[in-house]
N, CA, C and O atoms as a Tinker XYZ file with bonds, in Angstrom:
   412  protein
     1  N     37.096000   43.378000   26.981000    73     2
     2  CA    35.933000   43.862000   26.512000    64     1     3
     3  C     36.101000   43.730000   24.972000    63     2     4     5
     4  O     37.148000   44.047000   24.408000    81     3
     5  N     34.970000   43.225000   24.301000    73     3     6
     6  CA    35.071000   43.058000   22.877000    64     5     7
     7  C     35.148000   44.472000   22.214000    63     6     8     9
     8  O     34.377000   45.353000   22.597000    81     7
     9  N     36.023000   44.696000   21.270000    73     7    10
    10  CA    36.048000   46.173000   20.729000    64     9    11
    11  C     35.729000   46.047000   19.332000    63    10    12    13
    12  O     35.837000   47.050000   18.628000    81    11
    13  N     35.305000   44.826000   18.769000    73    11    14
    14  CA    34.831000   44.709000   17.342000    64    13    15
    15  C     33.676000   45.537000   17.259000    63    14    16    17
    16  O     33.015000   45.863000   18.246000    81    15
    17  N     33.398000   45.921000   15.949000    73    15    18
    18  CA    32.212000   46.762000   15.642000    64    17    19
    19  C     31.146000   45.989000   14.900000    63    18    20    21
    20  O     31.149000   45.846000   13.677000    81    19
    21  N     30.137000   45.449000   15.805000    73    19    22
    22  CA    29.007000   44.700000   15.116000    64    21    23
    23  C     28.283000   45.703000   14.096000    63    22    24    25
    24  O     28.219000   46.924000   14.241000    81    23
    25  N     27.845000   45.093000   13.229000    73    23    26
    26  CA    27.196000   45.949000   12.171000    64    25    27
    27  C     26.166000   46.822000   12.639000    63    26    28    29
    28  O     25.257000   46.476000   13.393000    81    27
    29  N     26.342000   47.998000   12.156000    73    27    30
    30  CA    25.302000   49.036000   12.321000    64    29    31
    31  C     25.322000   49.916000   13.610000    63    30    32    33
    32  O     24.795000   51.026000   13.548000    81    31
    33  N     25.878000   49.508000   14.737000    73    31    34
    34  CA    25.628000   50.282000   15.898000    64    33    35
    35  C     26.989000   50.825000   16.326000    63    34    36    37
    36  O     27.078000   51.999000   16.683000    81    35
    37  N     28.016000   50.047000   16.305000    73    35    38
    38  CA    29.309000   50.496000   16.733000    64    37    39
    39  C     30.147000   51.255000   15.725000    63    38    40    41
    40  O     30.850000   50.638000   14.924000    81    39
    41  N     30.093000   52.505000   15.743000    73    39    42
    42  CA    30.698000   53.304000   14.648000    64    41    43
    43  C     31.943000   54.067000   15.114000    63    42    44    45
    44  O     32.263000   54.026000   16.302000    81    43
    45  N     32.644000   54.749000   14.233000    73    43    46
    46  CA    33.643000   55.679000   14.684000    64    45    47
    47  C     33.326000   56.682000   15.433000    63    46    48    49
    48  O     34.076000   57.119000   16.306000    81    47
    49  N     32.044000   57.203000   15.137000    73    47    50
    50  CA    31.528000   58.219000   15.945000    64    49    51
    51  C     31.258000   57.939000   17.251000    63    50    52    53
    52  O     31.524000   58.732000   18.155000    81    51
    53  N     30.689000   56.743000   17.443000    73    51    54
    54  CA    30.399000   56.290000   18.798000    64    53    55
    55  C     31.623000   56.097000   19.719000    63    54    56    57
    56  O     31.614000   56.468000   20.893000    81    55
    57  N     32.803000   55.425000   19.055000    73    55    58
    58  CA    33.942000   55.316000   19.643000    64    57    59
    59  C     34.607000   56.615000   20.191000    63    58    60    61
    60  O     35.202000   56.693000   21.266000    81    59
    61  N     34.407000   57.674000   19.246000    73    59    62
    62  CA    34.919000   59.047000   19.620000    64    61    63
    63  C     34.025000   59.588000   20.909000    63    62    64    65
    64  O     34.579000   60.102000   21.881000    81    63
    65  N     32.864000   59.455000   20.836000    73    63    66
    66  CA    31.967000   59.719000   21.977000    64    65    67
    67  C     32.417000   59.066000   23.199000    63    66    68    69
    68  O     32.650000   59.714000   24.220000    81    67
    69  N     32.548000   57.765000   23.122000    73    67    70
    70  CA    33.066000   56.984000   24.359000    64    69    71
    71  C     34.430000   57.463000   24.798000    63    70    72    73
    72  O     34.647000   57.520000   26.009000    81    71
    73  N     35.414000   57.828000   23.905000    73    71    74
    74  CA    36.567000   58.502000   24.256000    64    73    75
    75  C     36.399000   59.780000   25.103000    63    74    76    77
    76  O     37.049000   59.969000   26.131000    81    75
    77  N     35.527000   60.610000   24.633000    73    75    78
    78  CA    35.156000   61.922000   25.309000    64    77    79
    79  C     34.651000   61.618000   26.559000    63    78    80    81
    80  O     35.057000   62.241000   27.541000    81    79
    81  N     33.751000   60.671000   26.666000    73    79    82
    82  CA    33.216000   60.476000   28.212000    64    81    83
    83  C     34.388000   59.998000   29.017000    63    82    84    85
    84  O     34.502000   60.365000   30.186000    81    83
    85  N     35.230000   59.232000   28.482000    73    83    86
    86  CA    36.335000   58.708000   29.371000    64    85    87
    87  C     37.300000   59.749000   29.832000    63    86    88    89
    88  O     38.074000   59.503000   30.757000    81    87
    89  N     37.282000   61.071000   29.133000    73    87    90
    90  CA    38.004000   62.037000   29.750000    64    89    91
    91  C     37.525000   62.844000   31.050000    63    90    92    93
    92  O     38.166000   63.638000   31.739000    81    91
    93  N     36.303000   62.432000   31.166000    73    91    94
    94  CA    35.446000   63.163000   32.459000    64    93    95
    95  C     35.795000   62.411000   33.736000    63    94    96    97
    96  O     35.883000   61.187000   33.826000    81    95
    97  N     35.974000   63.252000   34.667000    73    95    98
    98  CA    36.453000   62.681000   35.902000    64    97    99
    99  C     35.413000   62.512000   37.004000    63    98   100   101
   100  O     35.565000   61.626000   37.844000    81    99
   101  N     34.389000   63.309000   37.031000    73    99   102
   102  CA    33.468000   63.255000   38.073000    64   101   103
   103  C     32.011000   63.210000   37.573000    63   102   104   105
   104  O     31.736000   63.492000   36.406000    81   103
   105  N     31.053000   62.839000   38.509000    73   103   106
   106  CA    29.655000   62.744000   38.095000    64   105   107
   107  C     29.078000   64.236000   37.584000    63   106   108   109
   108  O     28.292000   64.396000   36.650000    81   107
   109  N     29.587000   65.155000   38.318000    73   107   110
   110  CA    29.228000   66.622000   37.900000    64   109   111
   111  C     29.845000   66.836000   36.377000    63   110   112   113
   112  O     29.122000   67.333000   35.514000    81   111
   113  N     31.011000   66.502000   36.120000    73   111   114
   114  CA    31.484000   66.725000   34.847000    64   113   115
   115  C     30.679000   65.842000   33.657000    63   114   116   117
   116  O     30.414000   66.264000   32.532000    81   115
   117  N     30.395000   64.656000   34.134000    73   115   118
   118  CA    29.434000   64.031000   33.151000    64   117   119
   119  C     28.121000   64.553000   32.947000    63   118   120   121
   120  O     27.577000   64.579000   31.843000    81   119
   121  N     27.576000   64.995000   34.080000    73   119   122
   122  CA    26.250000   65.586000   34.000000    64   121   123
   123  C     26.309000   66.801000   33.039000    63   122   124   125
   124  O     25.503000   66.953000   32.122000    81   123
   125  N     27.339000   67.667000   33.322000    73   123   126
   126  CA    27.471000   68.752000   32.382000    64   125   127
   127  C     27.593000   68.434000   30.900000    63   126   128   129
   128  O     27.001000   69.070000   30.028000    81   127
   129  N     28.414000   67.391000   30.677000    73   127   130
   130  CA    28.527000   66.953000   29.326000    64   129   131
   131  C     27.236000   66.553000   28.666000    63   130   132   133
   132  O     26.897000   66.997000   27.569000    81   131
   133  N     26.477000   65.635000   29.421000    73   131   134
   134  CA    25.267000   65.143000   29.011000    64   133   135
   135  C     24.179000   66.232000   28.737000    63   134   136   137
   136  O     23.326000   66.133000   27.856000    81   135
   137  N     24.311000   67.263000   29.584000    73   135   138
   138  CA    23.318000   68.407000   29.437000    64   137   139
   139  C     23.533000   69.185000   28.075000    63   138   140   141
   140  O     22.614000   69.688000   27.427000    81   139
   141  N     24.884000   69.215000   27.726000    73   139   142
   142  CA    25.218000   69.878000   26.480000    64   141   143
   143  C     24.957000   69.032000   25.295000    63   142   144   145
   144  O     24.571000   69.495000   24.222000    81   143
   145  N     25.193000   67.685000   25.537000    73   143   146
   146  CA    25.031000   66.817000   24.308000    64   145   147
   147  C     23.590000   66.353000   24.180000    63   146   148   149
   148  O     23.247000   66.023000   23.045000    81   147
   149  N     22.729000   66.274000   25.110000    73   147   150
   150  CA    21.366000   65.854000   25.078000    64   149   151
   151  C     20.361000   66.668000   25.399000    63   150   152   153
   152  O     20.639000   67.566000   26.194000    81   151
   153  N     19.020000   66.584000   24.908000    73   151   154
   154  CA    18.060000   67.406000   25.279000    64   153   155
   155  C     17.458000   66.922000   26.710000    63   154   156   157
   156  O     17.693000   65.774000   27.085000    81   155
   157  N     16.757000   67.716000   27.427000    73   155   158
   158  CA    16.361000   67.310000   28.710000    64   157   159
   159  C     15.554000   66.027000   28.678000    63   158   160   161
   160  O     15.625000   65.148000   29.538000    81   159
   161  N     14.808000   66.005000   27.642000    73   159   162
   162  CA    13.893000   64.768000   27.357000    64   161   163
   163  C     14.879000   63.644000   27.244000    63   162   164   165
   164  O     14.690000   62.667000   27.969000    81   163
   165  N     15.836000   63.651000   26.484000    73   163   166
   166  CA    16.767000   62.524000   26.246000    64   165   167
   167  C     17.435000   62.150000   27.429000    63   166   168   169
   168  O     17.587000   60.963000   27.716000    81   167
   169  N     17.873000   63.132000   28.186000    73   167   170
   170  CA    18.417000   62.854000   29.667000    64   169   171
   171  C     17.494000   62.312000   30.494000    63   170   172   173
   172  O     17.888000   61.498000   31.329000    81   171
   173  N     16.203000   62.629000   30.427000    73   171   174
   174  CA    15.205000   61.931000   31.300000    64   173   175
   175  C     15.083000   60.495000   30.923000    63   174   176   177
   176  O     15.092000   59.594000   31.761000    81   175
   177  N     14.966000   60.301000   29.603000    73   175   178
   178  CA    14.808000   58.890000   29.070000    64   177   179
   179  C     15.870000   58.059000   29.567000    63   178   180   181
   180  O     15.577000   56.994000   30.110000    81   179
   181  N     17.116000   58.431000   29.441000    73   179   182
   182  CA    18.261000   57.769000   29.776000    64   181   183
   183  C     18.326000   57.376000   31.373000    63   182   184   185
   184  O     18.698000   56.275000   31.779000    81   183
   185  N     17.924000   58.406000   32.163000    73   183   186
   186  CA    17.922000   58.319000   33.591000    64   185   187
   187  C     16.822000   57.269000   33.914000    63   186   188   189
   188  O     17.010000   56.344000   34.705000    81   187
   189  N     15.761000   57.462000   33.299000    73   187   190
   190  CA    14.635000   56.401000   33.547000    64   189   191
   191  C     14.892000   55.148000   33.365000    63   190   192   193
   192  O     14.486000   54.319000   34.179000    81   191
   193  N     15.665000   54.761000   32.182000    73   191   194
   194  CA    16.001000   53.473000   31.765000    64   193   195
   195  C     16.991000   52.962000   32.905000    63   194   196   197
   196  O     16.783000   51.831000   33.344000    81   195
   197  N     17.919000   53.611000   33.355000    73   195   198
   198  CA    18.724000   53.347000   34.401000    64   197   199
   199  C     18.034000   52.925000   35.743000    63   198   200   201
   200  O     18.310000   51.911000   36.384000    81   199
   201  N     17.119000   53.840000   36.057000    73   199   202
   202  CA    16.290000   53.596000   37.274000    64   201   203
   203  C     15.554000   52.299000   37.165000    63   202   204   205
   204  O     15.514000   51.459000   38.064000    81   203
   205  N     14.978000   52.197000   36.003000    73   203   206
   206  CA    14.157000   50.764000   35.763000    64   205   207
   207  C     15.239000   49.535000   35.981000    63   206   208   209
   208  O     14.998000   48.588000   36.729000    81   207
   209  N     16.221000   49.646000   35.379000    73   207   210
   210  CA    17.279000   48.576000   35.401000    64   209   211
   211  C     17.727000   48.430000   37.010000    63   210   212   213
   212  O     17.728000   47.288000   37.470000    81   211
   213  N     18.023000   49.296000   37.690000    73   211   214
   214  CA    18.335000   49.105000   39.135000    64   213   215
   215  C     17.036000   48.455000   39.860000    63   214   216   217
   216  O     17.178000   47.479000   40.596000    81   215
   217  N     15.902000   48.973000   39.648000    73   215   218
   218  CA    14.762000   48.523000   40.329000    64   217   219
   219  C     14.464000   46.990000   39.972000    63   218   220   221
   220  O     14.079000   46.209000   40.842000    81   219
   221  N     14.645000   46.640000   38.763000    73   219   222
   222  CA    14.442000   45.372000   38.283000    64   221   223
   223  C     15.692000   44.477000   38.886000    63   222   224   225
   224  O     15.515000   43.289000   39.152000    81   223
   225  N     16.655000   44.965000   39.036000    73   223   226
   226  CA    17.948000   44.268000   39.492000    64   225   227
   227  C     17.579000   43.889000   40.949000    63   226   228   229
   228  O     17.891000   42.799000   41.428000    81   227
   229  N     16.895000   44.849000   41.634000    73   227   230
   230  CA    16.565000   44.762000   43.125000    64   229   231
   231  C     15.461000   43.667000   43.227000    63   230   232   233
   232  O     15.217000   43.192000   44.337000    81   231
   233  N     14.833000   43.275000   42.212000    73   231   234
   234  CA    13.755000   42.341000   42.252000    64   233   235
   235  C     12.381000   42.857000   42.194000    63   234   236   237
   236  O     11.419000   42.105000   42.355000    81   235
   237  N     12.249000   44.185000   41.958000    73   235   238
   238  CA    10.897000   44.730000   41.821000    64   237   239
   239  C     10.021000   44.204000   40.647000    63   238   240   241
   240  O     10.570000   44.116000   39.548000    81   239
   241  N      8.787000   43.864000   40.761000    73   239   242
   242  CA     7.936000   43.364000   39.730000    64   241   243
   243  C      7.781000   44.530000   38.723000    63   242   244   245
   244  O      7.887000   45.688000   39.126000    81   243
   245  N      7.536000   44.257000   37.438000    73   243   246
   246  CA     7.241000   45.223000   36.495000    64   245   247
   247  C      6.165000   46.180000   36.867000    63   246   248   249
   248  O      6.347000   47.392000   36.755000    81   247
   249  N      5.077000   45.691000   37.296000    73   247   250
   250  CA     3.961000   46.631000   37.658000    64   249   251
   251  C      4.196000   47.614000   38.748000    63   250   252   253
   252  O      3.651000   48.717000   38.764000    81   251
   253  N      5.106000   47.144000   39.753000    73   251   254
   254  CA     5.490000   48.227000   40.790000    64   253   255
   255  C      6.582000   49.143000   40.146000    63   254   256   257
   256  O      6.638000   50.323000   40.492000    81   255
   257  N      7.403000   48.666000   39.271000    73   255   258
   258  CA     8.364000   49.571000   38.655000    64   257   259
   259  C      7.574000   50.579000   37.869000    63   258   260   261
   260  O      7.931000   51.757000   37.851000    81   259
   261  N      6.525000   50.161000   37.224000    73   259   262
   262  CA     5.713000   51.147000   36.276000    64   261   263
   263  C      4.914000   52.006000   37.181000    63   262   264   265
   264  O      4.706000   53.154000   36.787000    81   263
   265  N      4.433000   51.646000   38.327000    73   263   266
   266  CA     3.789000   52.585000   39.296000    64   265   267
   267  C      4.755000   53.468000   39.658000    63   266   268   269
   268  O      4.458000   54.650000   39.487000    81   267
   269  N      5.960000   53.200000   40.167000    73   267   270
   270  CA     6.860000   54.079000   40.832000    64   269   271
   271  C      7.576000   55.058000   39.860000    63   270   272   273
   272  O      7.972000   56.150000   40.267000    81   271
   273  N      7.741000   54.654000   38.558000    73   271   274
   274  CA     8.484000   55.393000   37.578000    64   273   275
   275  C      7.643000   56.177000   36.514000    63   274   276   277
   276  O      7.983000   57.233000   35.982000    81   275
   277  N      6.428000   55.442000   36.286000    73   275   278
   278  CA     5.511000   55.994000   35.184000    64   277   279
   279  C      5.941000   55.490000   33.921000    63   278   280   281
   280  O      5.456000   55.911000   32.871000    81   279
   281  N      6.904000   54.532000   33.969000    73   279   282
   282  CA     7.386000   53.961000   32.592000    64   281   283
   283  C      6.398000   52.772000   32.244000    63   282   284   285
   284  O      5.964000   51.968000   33.069000    81   283
   285  N      6.120000   52.790000   30.928000    73   283   286
   286  CA     5.323000   51.519000   30.537000    64   285   287
   287  C      5.936000   50.282000   30.773000    63   286   288   289
   288  O      7.160000   50.154000   30.800000    81   287
   289  N      5.065000   49.278000   30.962000    73   287   290
   290  CA     5.604000   47.906000   31.158000    64   289   291
   291  C      6.278000   47.469000   29.963000    63   290   292   293
   292  O      7.143000   46.601000   30.078000    81   291
   293  N      5.991000   47.972000   28.781000    73   291   294
   294  CA     6.575000   47.703000   27.551000    64   293   295
   295  C      7.910000   48.004000   27.598000    63   294   296   297
   296  O      8.736000   47.113000   27.399000    81   295
   297  N      8.283000   49.269000   27.861000    73   295   298
   298  CA     9.613000   49.765000   28.075000    64   297   299
   299  C     10.379000   49.029000   29.121000    63   298   300   301
   300  O     11.551000   48.704000   28.930000    81   299
   301  N      9.749000   48.767000   30.201000    73   299   302
   302  CA    10.328000   47.994000   31.273000    64   301   303
   303  C     10.846000   46.723000   30.809000    63   302   304   305
   304  O     11.979000   46.357000   31.121000    81   303
   305  N      9.970000   45.939000   29.980000    73   303   306
   306  CA    10.276000   44.691000   29.471000    64   305   307
   307  C     11.478000   44.808000   28.594000    63   306   308   309
   308  O     12.386000   43.982000   28.687000    81   307
   309  N     11.526000   45.839000   27.712000    73   307   310
   310  CA    12.793000   46.060000   27.024000    64   309   311
   311  C     14.035000   46.174000   27.714000    63   310   312   313
   312  O     15.032000   45.516000   27.415000    81   311
   313  N     13.973000   47.044000   28.679000    73   311   314
   314  CA    15.111000   47.309000   29.659000    64   313   315
   315  C     15.600000   45.949000   30.151000    63   314   316   317
   316  O     16.777000   45.595000   30.085000    81   315
   317  N     14.595000   45.208000   30.654000    73   315   318
   318  CA    14.914000   43.964000   31.428000    64   317   319
   319  C     15.376000   42.890000   30.222000    63   318   320   321
   320  O     16.202000   42.040000   30.556000    81   319
   321  N     14.974000   42.885000   29.083000    73   319   322
   322  CA    15.640000   41.978000   28.145000    64   321   323
   323  C     17.131000   42.322000   27.915000    63   322   324   325
   324  O     18.010000   41.460000   27.900000    81   323
   325  N     17.357000   43.670000   27.733000    73   323   326
   326  CA    18.752000   44.168000   27.483000    64   325   327
   327  C     19.591000   43.942000   28.805000    63   326   328   329
   328  O     20.758000   43.555000   28.733000    81   327
   329  N     18.997000   44.181000   29.961000    73   327   330
   330  CA    19.737000   43.859000   31.228000    64   329   331
   331  C     20.079000   42.412000   31.390000    63   330   332   333
   332  O     21.107000   42.112000   31.997000    81   331
   333  N     19.290000   41.487000   30.890000    73   331   334
   334  CA    19.539000   40.101000   31.055000    64   333   335
   335  C     20.290000   39.500000   29.881000    63   334   336   337
   336  O     21.171000   38.659000   30.063000    81   335
   337  N     19.973000   39.891000   28.789000    73   335   338
   338  CA    20.516000   39.357000   27.423000    64   337   339
   339  C     21.229000   40.083000   26.382000    63   338   340   341
   340  O     21.553000   39.628000   25.285000    81   339
   341  N     21.475000   41.420000   26.892000    73   339   342
   342  CA    22.071000   42.474000   25.984000    64   341   343
   343  C     23.622000   42.201000   25.749000    63   342   344   345
   344  O     24.090000   41.064000   25.815000    81   343
   345  N     24.297000   43.210000   25.499000    73   343   346
   346  CA    25.720000   43.283000   25.238000    64   345   347
   347  C     26.521000   43.195000   26.494000    63   346   348   349
   348  O     27.745000   43.069000   26.467000    81   347
   349  N     25.800000   43.266000   27.635000    73   347   350
   350  CA    26.605000   43.329000   28.905000    64   349   351
   351  C     26.783000   44.659000   29.557000    63   350   352   353
   352  O     27.287000   44.699000   30.679000    81   351
   353  N     26.422000   45.720000   28.968000    73   351   354
   354  CA    26.728000   47.112000   29.495000    64   353   355
   355  C     25.904000   47.307000   30.837000    63   354   356   357
   356  O     26.430000   47.772000   31.848000    81   355
   357  N     24.556000   46.914000   30.773000    73   355   358
   358  CA    23.859000   47.139000   32.063000    64   357   359
   359  C     24.495000   46.247000   33.268000    63   358   360   361
   360  O     24.697000   46.643000   34.416000    81   359
   361  N     24.742000   45.057000   32.788000    73   359   362
   362  CA    25.395000   44.099000   33.804000    64   361   363
   363  C     26.642000   44.524000   34.480000    63   362   364   365
   364  O     26.858000   44.452000   35.690000    81   363
   365  N     27.521000   45.021000   33.470000    73   363   366
   366  CA    28.803000   45.628000   34.027000    64   365   367
   367  C     28.590000   46.700000   35.007000    63   366   368   369
   368  O     29.177000   46.643000   36.087000    81   367
   369  N     27.666000   47.838000   34.679000    73   367   370
   370  CA    27.419000   48.938000   35.500000    64   369   371
   371  C     26.686000   48.498000   36.773000    63   370   372   373
   372  O     26.993000   48.997000   37.856000    81   371
   373  N     25.770000   47.620000   36.668000    73   371   374
   374  CA    25.030000   47.082000   37.795000    64   373   375
   375  C     26.057000   46.522000   38.873000    63   374   376   377
   376  O     26.131000   46.927000   40.033000    81   375
   377  N     26.817000   45.549000   38.313000    73   375   378
   378  CA    27.759000   44.831000   39.075000    64   377   379
   379  C     28.820000   45.903000   39.920000    63   378   380   381
   380  O     29.068000   45.802000   41.121000    81   379
   381  N     29.285000   46.769000   39.158000    73   379   382
   382  CA    30.310000   47.677000   39.760000    64   381   383
   383  C     29.611000   48.584000   40.600000    63   382   384   385
   384  O     30.221000   48.922000   41.615000    81   383
   385  N     28.384000   49.099000   40.409000    73   383   386
   386  CA    27.628000   49.767000   41.423000    64   385   387
   387  C     27.296000   48.921000   42.744000    63   386   388   389
   388  O     27.237000   49.479000   43.840000    81   387
   389  N     27.122000   47.794000   42.613000    73   387   390
   390  CA    26.892000   46.940000   43.738000    64   389   391
   391  C     28.213000   46.768000   44.686000    63   390   392   393
   392  O     28.147000   46.731000   45.914000    81   391
   393  N     29.446000   46.668000   43.917000    73   391   394
   394  CA    30.626000   46.599000   44.616000    64   393   395
   395  C     31.189000   47.873000   45.198000    63   394   396   397
   396  O     31.969000   47.883000   46.151000    81   395
   397  N     30.700000   49.066000   44.502000    73   395   398
   398  CA    31.206000   50.439000   44.943000    64   397   399
   399  C     29.969000   51.192000   45.177000    63   398   400   401
   400  O     29.554000   51.972000   44.320000    81   399
   401  N     29.396000   51.016000   46.216000    73   399   402
   402  CA    28.169000   51.741000   46.559000    64   401   403
   403  C     28.195000   53.380000   46.613000    63   402   404   405
   404  O     27.213000   54.109000   46.469000    81   403
   405  N     29.484000   53.771000   46.842000    73   403   406
   406  CA    29.673000   55.236000   46.884000    64   405   407
   407  C     30.028000   55.835000   45.460000    63   406   408   409
   408  O     30.300000   57.030000   45.335000    81   407
   409  N     30.016000   55.037000   44.495000    73   407   410
   410  CA    30.373000   55.331000   43.158000    64   409   411
   411  C     29.451000   56.285000   42.550000    63   410   412
   412  O     29.619000   56.650000   41.387000    81   411
């Protein structure tokens, strides 16, 4: 994994947050951490984006994703762009989830 800090987004603070997340051992621990860290709205947005990414990965068309999730097609397009051409984070998680269905 590239640990270089591209201008603007990869900061020492983000690295410290990533290190904190790495200390968590279960989905329940991560959920508790996210609830303390984020507002319910922020958690909802993050969760929705992940749901969109998984539905797109399964081949669902934008319109159906929008109808199922209530997410705008504009946001769905953004998620899809990052899923396909981003830094690789979506791809890494999607591929690992496919290999580890009980994860």
